[in-house]
Short mmCIF file of C-alpha atoms in Angstrom, two decimals:
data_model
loop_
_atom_site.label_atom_id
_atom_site.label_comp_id
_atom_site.label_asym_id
_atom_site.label_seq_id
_atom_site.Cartn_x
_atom_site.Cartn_y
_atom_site.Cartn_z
CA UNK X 762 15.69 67.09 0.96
CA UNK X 763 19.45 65.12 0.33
CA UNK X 764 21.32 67.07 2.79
CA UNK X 765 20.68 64.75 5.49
CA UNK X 766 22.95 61.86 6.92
CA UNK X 767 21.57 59.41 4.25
CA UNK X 768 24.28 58.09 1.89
CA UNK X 769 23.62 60.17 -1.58
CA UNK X 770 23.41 57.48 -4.97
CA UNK X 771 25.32 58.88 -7.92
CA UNK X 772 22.92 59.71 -9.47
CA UNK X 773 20.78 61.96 -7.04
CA UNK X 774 21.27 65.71 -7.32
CA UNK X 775 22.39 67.15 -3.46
CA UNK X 776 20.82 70.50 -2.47
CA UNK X 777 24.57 71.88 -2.60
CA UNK X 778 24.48 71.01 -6.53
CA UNK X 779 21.17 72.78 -6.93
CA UNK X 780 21.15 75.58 -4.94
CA UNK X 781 24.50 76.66 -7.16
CA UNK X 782 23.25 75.60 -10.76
CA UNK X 783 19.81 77.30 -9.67
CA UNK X 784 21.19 80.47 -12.58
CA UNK X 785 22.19 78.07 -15.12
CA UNK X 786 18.45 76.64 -14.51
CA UNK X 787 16.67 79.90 -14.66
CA UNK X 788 18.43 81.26 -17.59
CA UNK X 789 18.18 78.06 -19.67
CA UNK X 790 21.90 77.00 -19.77
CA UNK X 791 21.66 73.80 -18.83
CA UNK X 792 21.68 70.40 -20.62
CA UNK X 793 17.93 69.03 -20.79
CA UNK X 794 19.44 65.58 -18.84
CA UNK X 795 20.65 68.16 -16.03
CA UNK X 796 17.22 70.47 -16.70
CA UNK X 797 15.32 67.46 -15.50
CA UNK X 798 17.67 66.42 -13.04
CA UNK X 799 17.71 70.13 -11.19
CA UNK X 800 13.98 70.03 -11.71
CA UNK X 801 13.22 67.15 -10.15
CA UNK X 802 15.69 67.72 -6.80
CA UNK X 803 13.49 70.97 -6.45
CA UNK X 804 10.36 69.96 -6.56
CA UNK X 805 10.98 67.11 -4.30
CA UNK X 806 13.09 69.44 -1.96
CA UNK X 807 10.69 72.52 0.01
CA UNK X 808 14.18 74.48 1.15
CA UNK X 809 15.38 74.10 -2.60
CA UNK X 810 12.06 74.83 -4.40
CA UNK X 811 11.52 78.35 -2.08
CA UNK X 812 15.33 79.12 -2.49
CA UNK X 813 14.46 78.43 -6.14
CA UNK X 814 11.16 80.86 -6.26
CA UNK X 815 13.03 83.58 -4.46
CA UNK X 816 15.43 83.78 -6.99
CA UNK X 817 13.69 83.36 -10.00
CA UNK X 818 11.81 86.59 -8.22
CA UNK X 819 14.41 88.45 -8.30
CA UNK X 820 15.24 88.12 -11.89
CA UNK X 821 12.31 88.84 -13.21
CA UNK X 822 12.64 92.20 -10.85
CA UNK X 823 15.92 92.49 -12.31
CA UNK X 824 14.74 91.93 -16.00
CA UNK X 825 11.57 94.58 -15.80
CA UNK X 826 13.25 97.09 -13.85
CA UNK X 827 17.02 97.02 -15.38
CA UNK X 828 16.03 95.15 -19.04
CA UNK X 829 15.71 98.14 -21.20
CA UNK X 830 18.91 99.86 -20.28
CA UNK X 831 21.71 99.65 -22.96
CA UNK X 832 25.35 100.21 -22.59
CA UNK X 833 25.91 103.60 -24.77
CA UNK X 834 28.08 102.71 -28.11
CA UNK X 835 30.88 104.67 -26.90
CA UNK X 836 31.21 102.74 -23.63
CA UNK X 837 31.38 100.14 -25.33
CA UNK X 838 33.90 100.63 -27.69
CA UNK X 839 35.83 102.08 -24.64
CA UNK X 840 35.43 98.46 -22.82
CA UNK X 841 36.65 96.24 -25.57
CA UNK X 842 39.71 98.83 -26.14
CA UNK X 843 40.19 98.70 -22.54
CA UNK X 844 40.14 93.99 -22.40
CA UNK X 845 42.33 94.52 -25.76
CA UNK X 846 44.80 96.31 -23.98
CA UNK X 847 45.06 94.48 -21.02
CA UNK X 848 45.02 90.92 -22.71
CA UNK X 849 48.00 92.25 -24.69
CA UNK X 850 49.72 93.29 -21.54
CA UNK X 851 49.01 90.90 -19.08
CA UNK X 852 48.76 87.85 -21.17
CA UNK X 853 51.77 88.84 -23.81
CA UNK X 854 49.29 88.24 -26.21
CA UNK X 855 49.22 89.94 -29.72
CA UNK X 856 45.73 90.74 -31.15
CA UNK X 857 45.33 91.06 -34.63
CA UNK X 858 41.16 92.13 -36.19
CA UNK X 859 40.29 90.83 -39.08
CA UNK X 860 36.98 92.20 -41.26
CA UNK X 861 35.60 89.38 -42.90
CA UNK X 862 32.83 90.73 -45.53
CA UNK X 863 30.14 87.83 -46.70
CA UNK X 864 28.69 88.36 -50.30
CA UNK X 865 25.46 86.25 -51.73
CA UNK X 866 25.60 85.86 -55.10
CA UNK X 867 21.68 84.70 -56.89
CA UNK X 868 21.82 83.03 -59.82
CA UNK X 869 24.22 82.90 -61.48
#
């Protein structure tokens, strides 16, 4: 564990640094230098590697129990309306959409 009174090299990962990248780990949004970086401060580290396991636990409870539920189309629509709106107000920002249509044209 690197959370001790030991001077940390630059290039050691600190529990501190794990424990809150632990989400970017699990869901595969890290760089593969920092993948193997995380990965290797956790299995070296007991506290980290259990903190680790608990949460990766409780995403895959979160994915089975709350993964098939959609937002309904309306809502949706409602949402963006709703960020449109409030980027325009708040940020005195004007929005413009624009439909971009894509053809593919064979052999010509």
């Amino acid at each position: 564990m690197s959370t001790g009174d030991a001077p940390e090299t630059e290039d050691k990962v600190r529990c501190e640094e794990a424990l809150s990248e632990i989400y970017l780990l699990l869901d595969k949004e890290c760089s593969p230098l920092r993948d193997a970086e995380l990965r290797r401060h956790i299995e070296d580290c007991p506290p980290c590697l259990e903190e680790y396991g608990i949460d990766e636990q409780i995403k895959e409870l979160l994915h089975r129990k709350c993964g098939g539920d959609l937002a309904p189309a309306e809502l949706k629509s409602r949402l963006r309306a709703s960020i449109r709106q409030t980027v325009a107000t708040r940020g005195g920002v004007t929005l413009e959409r624009t439909e971009i249509t894509v053809e593919q044209r064979t052999g010509e």
